[in-house]
CSV table of C-alpha atoms in Angstrom, one decimal:
chain,number,residue,atom,x,y,z
A,1251,MET,CA,94.8,220.6,267.0
A,1252,ALA,CA,94.1,223.9,265.4
A,1253,VAL,CA,96.9,225.4,267.1
A,1254,THR,CA,99.3,222.8,266.1
A,1255,VAL,CA,98.1,223.2,262.4
A,1256,SER,CA,98.5,226.8,262.4
A,1257,LEU,CA,102.0,226.5,264.0
A,1258,VAL,CA,102.7,224.4,261.2
A,1259,LEU,CA,101.8,226.6,258.6
A,1260,LEU,CA,103.5,229.6,260.2
A,1261,PHE,CA,107.0,227.8,260.7
A,1262,GLY,CA,106.6,226.2,257.2
A,1263,LEU,CA,106.1,229.7,255.6
A,1264,VAL,CA,109.2,231.1,257.4
A,1265,LEU,CA,111.0,228.4,256.9
A,1266,PHE,CA,110.4,228.6,253.0
A,1267,PHE,CA,111.3,232.4,253.0
A,1268,LEU,CA,114.4,231.9,255.0
A,1269,LEU,CA,115.5,229.0,252.7
A,1270,ARG,CA,114.4,231.0,249.6
A,1271,SER,CA,116.6,234.0,250.7
A,1272,HIS,CA,119.4,232.0,251.5
A,1273,SER,CA,119.4,233.2,255.2
A,1274,LEU,CA,120.8,230.2,256.8
A,1275,SER,CA,121.6,231.2,260.4
A,1276,ALA,CA,120.6,230.0,263.9
A,1277,GLY,CA,117.0,231.5,263.4
A,1278,ALA,CA,116.6,229.3,260.6
A,1279,ALA,CA,117.8,226.3,262.5
A,1280,PHE,CA,115.3,227.0,265.3
A,1281,THR,CA,112.6,227.5,262.8
A,1282,ALA,CA,113.5,224.2,261.1
A,1283,ALA,CA,113.3,222.4,264.3
A,1284,GLY,CA,110.1,224.0,265.4
A,1285,PHE,CA,108.4,222.9,261.8
A,1286,GLY,CA,109.6,219.5,262.5
A,1287,PHE,CA,108.3,219.3,266.1
A,1288,PHE,CA,105.0,220.6,265.2
A,1289,LEU,CA,104.4,218.7,262.0
A,1290,ALA,CA,105.1,215.5,264.0
A,1291,SER,CA,102.2,216.4,266.1
A,1292,THR,CA,99.8,216.6,263.3
A,1293,GLY,CA,97.9,213.7,261.1
A,1294,ALA,CA,100.6,214.2,258.3
A,1295,ALA,CA,103.4,212.5,260.5
A,1296,LYS,CA,102.5,209.0,259.5
A,1297,PRO,CA,102.3,209.5,255.7
A,1298,ILE,CA,105.8,211.5,255.8
A,1299,ASN,CA,107.3,208.4,257.7
A,1300,ASN,CA,105.8,206.0,255.4
A,1301,LEU,CA,107.3,208.1,252.4
A,1302,ALA,CA,110.8,208.1,254.4
A,1303,ASN,CA,110.9,204.4,254.8
A,1304,ALA,CA,109.7,203.9,251.1
A,1305,VAL,CA,112.6,205.8,250.1
A,1306,ILE,CA,115.1,204.2,252.2
A,1307,ASN,CA,113.9,200.7,251.3
A,1308,ALA,CA,114.3,201.6,247.5
A,1309,ILE,CA,117.7,203.0,247.8
A,1310,PRO,CA,119.7,199.8,247.9
A,1311,ASN,CA,117.5,198.5,244.7
A,1312,ILE,CA,118.7,201.3,242.5
């Protein structure tokens, strides 16, 4: 678990700087995929899924 959380932080930090510097390339895509993969392994996966479902359900009501 500790390794997964540290990898999420590492990938998230790298992705943040890649997006901030407008450096969108294959490396950024790999970083984003790695961030998503490791984030899904943490306890943050369920709240993120709940938030996404709430947003999707709210869109038709707008």
